[in-house]
Amino acid sequence: MILGLDVMGGDHAPGVTIAGAVDALDALPQETKIALFGPRDVILTELGKHNADPQCFDIVECPEVIAMGESPIRAFAAKPYSSIAIGFKFLKNKKIDAFSSAGDTGVMFVGAINNVERIPGIIRPCISTVVPREDGKVNLLLDVGLNPDCRVDVMYQFAILGYIYSKYILKIPEPKVGLLNIGAEEKKGSILTQSVHQILKDASELNFVGNVEGIEMFTEKADVIVTDGFTGNIVLKQMEAMTSIIVRRGLRDSYIDSFNYENFGGTPILGINAPVFIGHGKSSAKAIKNMILASQEMVHSNLIKNFKKAFKHISL
């Protein structure tokens, strides 16, 4: 297994990305390698700071860099030898098994769609986040940003993706699926959420438990919480902001610490033909390490194969 990493992605690259890769290598099985995409001289310099043997990595020379905030379409056309562009080419040609970056989310999404493409049957891929619960387990919230405008059938597919992800990655035998809404009653919410509620209620392949209110997000009511990308991103940013405020005020404990994004590293784009992980722009070495380890787990779980199997038999 070869796991690809964009060395130049993130606010603190390449220092933290190389540090994270070195730490991850020690935690991976011996037969698993990490491919580093970026300028060779930069990679060798950073590896030297950690006394890491370059022979332990696959180094792929990429002289160009796509910066945060660049137009995704123009960036790929203007910088075909960037670390992200070449990384996706390697993934498309199966020279690596997964690709991760803390670079621009839009660029990563466009790269994924244009290179590894969607799983047949998927209308819109999505991204998710884990929501820590007080009992020590986690819930899965999706979408959290890729799809601010959603249709009923798209959100139904989010539920399927979340159900399968929770089953094979979070190891929940029969995940409970809920719909984020402003009340428990079926007729609560917008026209969209009411329509989604009905289609999820009728979906025999899902263990649907009904609406989930904001105050229930951190409970065991649902293992998978479905929402549109607009709402999901606001919820995600609120959780990050409140956690930061609590920590700054010195109110930390083990539960508050579980919200630290570094523990999860990055989030996969769900619904495409290969594992692609997007990390936080401010990722630390610990976050990079955990993102690489998460990509290894996704490859090992055969999650993509299970997605394909499910959507081959699902029709609306």
mmCIF file of C-alpha atoms in Angstrom:
data_model
loop_
_atom_site.group_PDB
_atom_site.id
_atom_site.type_symbol
_atom_site.label_atom_id
_atom_site.label_comp_id
_atom_site.label_asym_id
_atom_site.label_seq_id
_atom_site.Cartn_x
_atom_site.Cartn_y
_atom_site.Cartn_z
ATOM 1 C CA MET A 1 0.000 0.000 0.000
ATOM 2 C CA ILE A 2 1.275 3.476 -0.924
ATOM 3 C CA LEU A 3 -0.282 6.551 0.689
ATOM 4 C CA GLY A 4 0.209 9.889 -1.081
ATOM 5 C CA LEU A 5 0.724 13.190 0.736
ATOM 6 C CA ASP A 6 0.809 16.709 -0.687
ATOM 7 C CA VAL A 7 3.831 18.119 1.119
ATOM 8 C CA MET A 8 2.991 21.709 0.159
ATOM 9 C CA GLY A 9 -0.627 21.745 1.383
ATOM 10 C CA GLY A 10 -1.604 23.802 4.434
ATOM 11 C CA ASP A 11 -0.739 27.026 6.206
ATOM 12 C CA HIS A 12 2.361 25.565 7.873
ATOM 13 C CA ALA A 13 3.707 23.410 5.040
ATOM 14 C CA PRO A 14 6.177 21.926 4.377
ATOM 15 C CA GLY A 15 7.490 21.793 7.940
ATOM 16 C CA VAL A 16 4.461 20.205 9.597
ATOM 17 C CA THR A 17 3.597 17.975 6.634
ATOM 18 C CA ILE A 18 7.019 16.355 6.589
ATOM 19 C CA ALA A 19 7.026 16.072 10.394
ATOM 20 C CA GLY A 20 3.606 14.411 10.244
ATOM 21 C CA ALA A 21 4.747 12.023 7.527
ATOM 22 C CA VAL A 22 7.808 11.000 9.549
ATOM 23 C CA ASP A 23 5.644 10.353 12.609
ATOM 24 C CA ALA A 24 3.056 8.446 10.558
ATOM 25 C CA LEU A 25 5.671 6.172 9.007
ATOM 26 C CA ASP A 26 6.600 4.883 12.456
ATOM 27 C CA ALA A 27 2.951 3.999 13.128
ATOM 28 C CA LEU A 28 2.251 2.255 9.804
ATOM 29 C CA PRO A 29 2.865 -1.402 8.939
ATOM 30 C CA GLN A 30 6.318 -1.977 7.473
ATOM 31 C CA GLU A 31 4.923 -2.864 4.051
ATOM 32 C CA THR A 32 3.063 0.479 3.777
ATOM 33 C CA LYS A 33 4.928 3.384 2.176
ATOM 34 C CA ILE A 34 4.291 7.121 2.028
ATOM 35 C CA ALA A 35 4.751 8.991 -1.248
ATOM 36 C CA LEU A 36 5.698 12.648 -0.763
ATOM 37 C CA PHE A 37 4.611 15.068 -3.511
ATOM 38 C CA GLY A 38 6.498 18.359 -3.666
ATOM 39 C CA PRO A 39 9.823 19.971 -4.623
ATOM 40 C CA ARG A 40 12.529 17.355 -4.031
ATOM 41 C CA ASP A 41 15.031 19.796 -2.520
ATOM 42 C CA VAL A 42 12.428 21.058 -0.042
ATOM 43 C CA ILE A 43 11.473 17.509 0.935
ATOM 44 C CA LEU A 44 15.097 16.441 1.431
ATOM 45 C CA THR A 45 15.833 19.527 3.542
ATOM 46 C CA GLU A 46 12.844 18.915 5.818
ATOM 47 C CA LEU A 47 13.581 15.195 6.141
ATOM 48 C CA GLY A 48 17.113 16.129 7.161
ATOM 49 C CA LYS A 49 15.756 18.181 10.070
ATOM 50 C CA HIS A 50 14.237 14.984 11.454
ATOM 51 C CA ASN A 51 17.223 12.762 10.620
ATOM 52 C CA ALA A 52 14.809 10.749 8.480
ATOM 53 C CA ASP A 53 16.140 8.474 5.762
ATOM 54 C CA PRO A 54 14.806 9.632 2.338
ATOM 55 C CA GLN A 55 14.959 6.005 1.187
ATOM 56 C CA CYS A 56 12.053 5.254 3.513
ATOM 57 C CA PHE A 57 9.762 7.418 1.361
ATOM 58 C CA ASP A 58 8.789 7.631 -2.298
ATOM 59 C CA ILE A 59 9.662 11.199 -3.301
ATOM 60 C CA VAL A 60 7.824 12.585 -6.338
ATOM 61 C CA GLU A 61 9.281 15.790 -7.781
ATOM 62 C CA CYS A 62 6.606 18.494 -8.143
ATOM 63 C CA PRO A 63 8.132 21.932 -8.867
ATOM 64 C CA GLU A 64 4.844 23.891 -8.745
ATOM 65 C CA VAL A 65 2.510 24.731 -5.862
ATOM 66 C CA ILE A 66 -1.201 25.583 -5.883
ATOM 67 C CA ALA A 67 -1.732 28.170 -3.154
ATOM 68 C CA MET A 68 -4.758 28.517 -0.895
ATOM 69 C CA GLY A 69 -7.541 30.503 -2.512
ATOM 70 C CA GLU A 70 -6.536 29.951 -6.135
ATOM 71 C CA SER A 71 -9.297 29.252 -8.641
ATOM 72 C CA PRO A 72 -9.453 25.436 -8.836
ATOM 73 C CA ILE A 73 -10.084 25.171 -12.574
ATOM 74 C CA ARG A 74 -7.453 27.760 -13.527
ATOM 75 C CA ALA A 75 -4.953 26.348 -11.032
ATOM 76 C CA PHE A 76 -4.952 22.876 -12.556
ATOM 77 C CA ALA A 77 -4.599 24.318 -16.061
ATOM 78 C CA ALA A 78 -1.831 26.749 -15.103
ATOM 79 C CA LYS A 79 0.106 24.421 -12.795
ATOM 80 C CA PRO A 80 0.045 20.875 -14.187
ATOM 81 C CA TYR A 81 3.253 20.043 -12.292
ATOM 82 C CA SER A 82 1.956 21.086 -8.887
ATOM 83 C CA SER A 83 1.981 18.672 -5.959
ATOM 84 C CA ILE A 84 -1.822 18.386 -5.999
ATOM 85 C CA ALA A 85 -2.123 17.906 -9.773
ATOM 86 C CA ILE A 86 0.573 15.232 -9.950
ATOM 87 C CA GLY A 87 -0.760 13.561 -6.804
ATOM 88 C CA PHE A 88 -4.161 13.135 -8.418
ATOM 89 C CA LYS A 89 -2.580 11.780 -11.607
ATOM 90 C CA PHE A 90 -0.805 9.134 -9.536
ATOM 91 C CA LEU A 91 -4.079 8.267 -7.793
ATOM 92 C CA LYS A 92 -5.965 8.061 -11.087
ATOM 93 C CA ASN A 93 -3.317 5.741 -12.544
ATOM 94 C CA LYS A 94 -3.307 3.630 -9.351
ATOM 95 C CA LYS A 95 0.328 4.412 -8.572
ATOM 96 C CA ILE A 96 -0.823 5.310 -5.062
ATOM 97 C CA ASP A 97 -3.780 3.971 -3.072
ATOM 98 C CA ALA A 98 -4.858 7.204 -1.356
ATOM 99 C CA PHE A 99 -4.061 10.905 -1.552
ATOM 100 C CA SER A 100 -4.177 13.490 1.251
ATOM 101 C CA SER A 101 -3.642 17.240 1.469
ATOM 102 C CA ALA A 102 -4.259 20.128 3.850
ATOM 103 C CA GLY A 103 -4.464 22.401 0.819
ATOM 104 C CA ASP A 104 -7.441 24.284 -0.587
ATOM 105 C CA THR A 105 -10.705 22.315 -0.232
ATOM 106 C CA GLY A 106 -12.090 23.536 -3.563
ATOM 107 C CA VAL A 107 -8.929 22.534 -5.406
ATOM 108 C CA MET A 108 -8.968 19.092 -3.798
ATOM 109 C CA PHE A 109 -12.625 18.596 -4.681
ATOM 110 C CA VAL A 110 -12.139 19.594 -8.320
ATOM 111 C CA GLY A 111 -9.067 17.377 -8.532
ATOM 112 C CA ALA A 112 -10.991 14.434 -7.142
ATOM 113 C CA ILE A 113 -13.990 14.880 -9.444
ATOM 114 C CA ASN A 114 -11.909 15.423 -12.582
ATOM 115 C CA ASN A 115 -9.421 12.616 -11.955
ATOM 116 C CA VAL A 116 -10.774 9.766 -9.857
ATOM 117 C CA GLU A 117 -14.415 10.687 -10.623
ATOM 118 C CA ARG A 118 -17.636 9.821 -8.823
ATOM 119 C CA ILE A 119 -18.762 6.319 -7.996
ATOM 120 C CA PRO A 120 -21.452 5.333 -10.535
ATOM 121 C CA GLY A 121 -24.835 6.391 -9.213
ATOM 122 C CA ILE A 122 -23.517 9.140 -6.926
ATOM 123 C CA ILE A 123 -25.046 12.535 -7.705
ATOM 124 C CA ARG A 124 -22.875 14.690 -5.447
ATOM 125 C CA PRO A 125 -19.955 13.599 -3.245
ATOM 126 C CA CYS A 126 -19.811 15.049 0.253
ATOM 127 C CA ILE A 127 -17.528 15.493 3.251
ATOM 128 C CA SER A 128 -18.223 14.601 6.853
ATOM 129 C CA THR A 129 -17.013 15.240 10.379
ATOM 130 C CA VAL A 130 -17.141 13.188 13.542
ATOM 131 C CA VAL A 131 -19.069 14.601 16.499
ATOM 132 C CA PRO A 132 -17.772 13.374 19.882
ATOM 133 C CA ARG A 133 -20.358 12.066 22.354
ATOM 134 C CA GLU A 134 -20.157 12.147 26.127
ATOM 135 C CA ASP A 135 -20.178 8.332 26.251
ATOM 136 C CA GLY A 136 -16.822 8.244 24.441
ATOM 137 C CA LYS A 137 -18.217 7.278 21.033
ATOM 138 C CA VAL A 138 -18.676 9.519 17.995
ATOM 139 C CA ASN A 139 -21.475 10.419 15.593
ATOM 140 C CA LEU A 140 -20.966 11.210 11.917
ATOM 141 C CA LEU A 141 -22.327 14.491 10.498
ATOM 142 C CA LEU A 142 -22.600 14.990 6.734
ATOM 143 C CA ASP A 143 -22.468 17.058 4.531
ATOM 144 C CA VAL A 144 -20.331 19.758 6.171
ATOM 145 C CA GLY A 145 -19.551 22.077 3.293
ATOM 146 C CA LEU A 146 -19.330 20.697 -0.221
ATOM 147 C CA ASN A 147 -23.024 21.036 -1.051
ATOM 148 C CA PRO A 148 -24.661 24.208 0.318
ATOM 149 C CA ASP A 149 -27.676 23.677 -1.966
ATOM 150 C CA CYS A 150 -29.152 20.180 -1.825
ATOM 151 C CA ARG A 151 -31.919 18.155 -3.397
ATOM 152 C CA VAL A 152 -33.905 15.422 -1.677
ATOM 153 C CA ASP A 153 -32.229 12.610 -3.626
ATOM 154 C CA VAL A 154 -28.769 14.015 -2.856
ATOM 155 C CA MET A 155 -29.445 14.037 0.904
ATOM 156 C CA TYR A 156 -30.820 10.509 0.676
ATOM 157 C CA GLN A 157 -27.485 9.485 -0.803
ATOM 158 C CA PHE A 158 -25.657 11.257 2.051
ATOM 159 C CA ALA A 159 -27.564 8.961 4.416
ATOM 160 C CA ILE A 160 -26.416 5.870 2.490
ATOM 161 C CA LEU A 161 -22.799 7.070 2.405
ATOM 162 C CA GLY A 162 -22.858 7.865 6.120
ATOM 163 C CA TYR A 163 -24.459 4.542 6.996
ATOM 164 C CA ILE A 164 -21.798 2.549 5.117
ATOM 165 C CA TYR A 165 -18.930 4.708 6.429
ATOM 166 C CA SER A 166 -20.113 4.255 10.012
ATOM 167 C CA LYS A 167 -20.480 0.517 9.510
ATOM 168 C CA TYR A 168 -17.032 -0.148 8.026
ATOM 169 C CA ILE A 169 -14.883 2.659 9.473
ATOM 170 C CA LEU A 170 -16.517 3.419 12.829
ATOM 171 C CA LYS A 171 -17.374 -0.287 13.285
ATOM 172 C CA ILE A 172 -21.042 0.231 14.187
ATOM 173 C CA PRO A 173 -22.935 -2.939 13.128
ATOM 174 C CA GLU A 174 -26.292 -1.260 12.454
ATOM 175 C CA PRO A 175 -25.852 2.549 12.460
ATOM 176 C CA LYS A 176 -28.852 4.658 13.420
ATOM 177 C CA VAL A 177 -29.533 7.409 10.862
ATOM 178 C CA GLY A 178 -31.136 10.718 11.792
ATOM 179 C CA LEU A 179 -32.006 13.969 10.004
ATOM 180 C CA LEU A 180 -30.853 17.272 11.525
ATOM 181 C CA ASN A 181 -33.954 19.409 11.999
ATOM 182 C CA ILE A 182 -35.566 22.050 14.214
ATOM 183 C CA GLY A 183 -37.994 19.659 15.872
ATOM 184 C CA ALA A 184 -38.775 15.989 16.414
ATOM 185 C CA GLU A 185 -42.091 15.952 14.549
ATOM 186 C CA GLU A 186 -42.203 14.745 10.927
ATOM 187 C CA LYS A 187 -43.771 17.965 9.665
ATOM 188 C CA LYS A 188 -41.172 20.229 11.253
ATOM 189 C CA GLY A 189 -38.598 22.124 9.210
ATOM 190 C CA SER A 190 -38.363 23.327 5.650
ATOM 191 C CA ILE A 191 -39.998 21.774 2.629
ATOM 192 C CA LEU A 192 -36.625 20.146 1.878
ATOM 193 C CA THR A 193 -36.201 18.539 5.307
ATOM 194 C CA GLN A 194 -39.817 17.340 5.366
ATOM 195 C CA SER A 195 -39.329 15.692 1.974
ATOM 196 C CA VAL A 196 -36.005 14.153 3.034
ATOM 197 C CA HIS A 197 -37.638 12.840 6.196
ATOM 198 C CA GLN A 198 -40.236 10.999 4.130
ATOM 199 C CA ILE A 199 -37.740 9.371 1.767
ATOM 200 C CA LEU A 200 -35.505 8.289 4.653
ATOM 201 C CA LYS A 201 -38.516 6.928 6.539
ATOM 202 C CA ASP A 202 -39.421 4.825 3.493
ATOM 203 C CA ALA A 203 -35.843 3.569 2.940
ATOM 204 C CA SER A 204 -35.832 -0.058 4.115
ATOM 205 C CA GLU A 205 -32.037 -0.235 3.719
ATOM 206 C CA LEU A 206 -31.549 2.383 6.448
ATOM 207 C CA ASN A 207 -32.074 2.251 10.195
ATOM 208 C CA PHE A 208 -33.805 5.647 10.262
ATOM 209 C CA VAL A 209 -34.664 7.027 13.721
ATOM 210 C CA GLY A 210 -36.266 10.326 12.681
ATOM 211 C CA ASN A 211 -35.331 13.951 13.240
ATOM 212 C CA VAL A 212 -32.370 14.975 15.394
ATOM 213 C CA GLU A 213 -32.513 18.387 17.070
ATOM 214 C CA GLY A 214 -29.402 20.443 17.745
ATOM 215 C CA ILE A 215 -29.435 19.526 21.442
ATOM 216 C CA GLU A 216 -29.370 15.823 20.504
ATOM 217 C CA MET A 217 -26.314 15.947 18.249
ATOM 218 C CA PHE A 218 -23.960 14.861 21.033
ATOM 219 C CA THR A 219 -26.156 12.000 22.256
ATOM 220 C CA GLU A 220 -26.677 8.395 21.190
ATOM 221 C CA LYS A 221 -29.973 9.131 19.377
ATOM 222 C CA ALA A 222 -28.338 8.765 15.934
ATOM 223 C CA ASP A 223 -24.929 7.520 14.800
ATOM 224 C CA VAL A 224 -25.277 9.264 11.424
ATOM 225 C CA ILE A 225 -26.748 12.765 11.189
ATOM 226 C CA VAL A 226 -27.715 13.972 7.722
ATOM 227 C CA THR A 227 -27.934 17.630 6.699
ATOM 228 C CA ASP A 228 -27.193 19.942 3.773
ATOM 229 C CA GLY A 229 -23.688 21.361 3.362
ATOM 230 C CA PHE A 230 -24.751 24.898 4.298
ATOM 231 C CA THR A 231 -26.182 23.908 7.676
ATOM 232 C CA GLY A 232 -23.488 21.311 8.291
ATOM 233 C CA ASN A 233 -20.662 23.780 7.745
ATOM 234 C CA ILE A 234 -22.197 26.276 10.157
ATOM 235 C CA VAL A 235 -22.536 23.534 12.784
ATOM 236 C CA LEU A 236 -18.931 22.437 12.220
ATOM 237 C CA LYS A 237 -17.547 25.970 12.525
ATOM 238 C CA GLN A 238 -19.652 26.602 15.638
ATOM 239 C CA MET A 239 -18.248 23.472 17.282
ATOM 240 C CA GLU A 240 -14.695 24.550 16.442
ATOM 241 C CA ALA A 241 -15.293 28.094 17.728
ATOM 242 C CA MET A 242 -16.936 27.022 20.987
ATOM 243 C CA THR A 243 -14.206 24.458 21.641
ATOM 244 C CA SER A 244 -11.546 27.157 21.147
ATOM 245 C CA ILE A 245 -13.342 29.532 23.497
ATOM 246 C CA ILE A 246 -13.713 26.871 26.194
ATOM 247 C CA VAL A 247 -10.050 25.879 25.942
ATOM 248 C CA ARG A 248 -8.896 29.519 26.093
ATOM 249 C CA ARG A 249 -10.925 29.937 29.283
ATOM 250 C CA GLY A 250 -9.118 27.011 30.882
ATOM 251 C CA LEU A 251 -12.160 24.721 31.093
ATOM 252 C CA ARG A 252 -10.561 21.704 29.450
ATOM 253 C CA ASP A 253 -11.304 18.074 30.287
ATOM 254 C CA SER A 254 -11.095 14.777 28.383
ATOM 255 C CA TYR A 255 -14.420 15.358 26.620
ATOM 256 C CA ILE A 256 -13.522 18.875 25.485
ATOM 257 C CA ASP A 257 -10.137 17.568 24.305
ATOM 258 C CA SER A 258 -11.948 15.003 22.123
ATOM 259 C CA PHE A 259 -13.167 17.851 19.884
ATOM 260 C CA ASN A 260 -9.594 18.709 18.848
ATOM 261 C CA TYR A 261 -9.465 18.325 15.051
ATOM 262 C CA GLU A 262 -5.893 17.045 15.355
ATOM 263 C CA ASN A 263 -7.228 13.755 16.700
ATOM 264 C CA PHE A 264 -9.006 13.047 13.409
ATOM 265 C CA GLY A 265 -6.556 14.668 11.014
ATOM 266 C CA GLY A 266 -8.754 15.137 7.981
ATOM 267 C CA THR A 267 -12.013 14.200 6.348
ATOM 268 C CA PRO A 268 -12.512 11.999 3.279
ATOM 269 C CA ILE A 269 -14.466 13.012 0.215
ATOM 270 C CA LEU A 270 -17.210 10.390 0.222
ATOM 271 C CA GLY A 271 -18.644 9.194 -3.081
ATOM 272 C CA ILE A 272 -15.581 9.102 -5.346
ATOM 273 C CA ASN A 273 -13.617 6.144 -6.706
ATOM 274 C CA ALA A 274 -10.550 6.374 -4.442
ATOM 275 C CA PRO A 275 -9.673 7.558 -0.918
ATOM 276 C CA VAL A 276 -9.027 11.323 -0.900
ATOM 277 C CA PHE A 277 -8.566 13.154 2.407
ATOM 278 C CA ILE A 278 -8.718 16.895 3.048
ATOM 279 C CA GLY A 279 -7.004 18.291 6.127
ATOM 280 C CA HIS A 280 -7.576 21.552 7.983
ATOM 281 C CA GLY A 281 -5.552 24.432 6.542
ATOM 282 C CA LYS A 282 -3.946 25.054 9.918
ATOM 283 C CA SER A 283 -3.044 21.381 10.367
ATOM 284 C CA SER A 284 -0.266 20.509 12.796
ATOM 285 C CA ALA A 285 2.138 17.587 12.456
ATOM 286 C CA LYS A 286 -0.172 15.528 14.667
ATOM 287 C CA ALA A 287 -3.127 16.272 12.378
ATOM 288 C CA ILE A 288 -1.121 15.333 9.271
ATOM 289 C CA LYS A 289 -0.030 12.079 10.902
ATOM 290 C CA ASN A 290 -3.607 11.157 11.815
ATOM 291 C CA MET A 291 -4.858 12.091 8.338
ATOM 292 C CA ILE A 292 -2.350 9.675 6.789
ATOM 293 C CA LEU A 293 -3.337 6.950 9.250
ATOM 294 C CA ALA A 294 -7.024 7.561 8.471
ATOM 295 C CA SER A 295 -6.344 7.174 4.743
ATOM 296 C CA GLN A 296 -4.600 3.868 5.458
ATOM 297 C CA GLU A 297 -7.630 2.663 7.422
ATOM 298 C CA MET A 298 -9.968 3.650 4.578
ATOM 299 C CA VAL A 299 -7.915 1.702 2.037
ATOM 300 C CA HIS A 300 -7.694 -1.299 4.349
ATOM 301 C CA SER A 301 -11.459 -1.337 5.000
ATOM 302 C CA ASN A 302 -12.378 -1.636 1.289
ATOM 303 C CA LEU A 303 -14.846 1.185 1.867
ATOM 304 C CA ILE A 304 -14.911 2.239 -1.804
ATOM 305 C CA LYS A 305 -15.805 -1.313 -2.837
ATOM 306 C CA ASN A 306 -18.686 -1.316 -0.348
ATOM 307 C CA PHE A 307 -19.914 2.053 -1.636
ATOM 308 C CA LYS A 308 -19.913 0.729 -5.199
ATOM 309 C CA LYS A 309 -21.767 -2.415 -4.174
ATOM 310 C CA ALA A 310 -24.449 -0.416 -2.377
ATOM 311 C CA PHE A 311 -25.083 2.116 -5.140
ATOM 312 C CA LYS A 312 -25.203 -0.579 -7.786
ATOM 313 C CA HIS A 313 -28.433 -1.780 -6.217
ATOM 314 C CA ILE A 314 -29.953 1.533 -5.128
ATOM 315 C CA SER A 315 -32.340 3.488 -7.301
ATOM 316 C CA LEU A 316 -34.733 6.336 -6.554
#
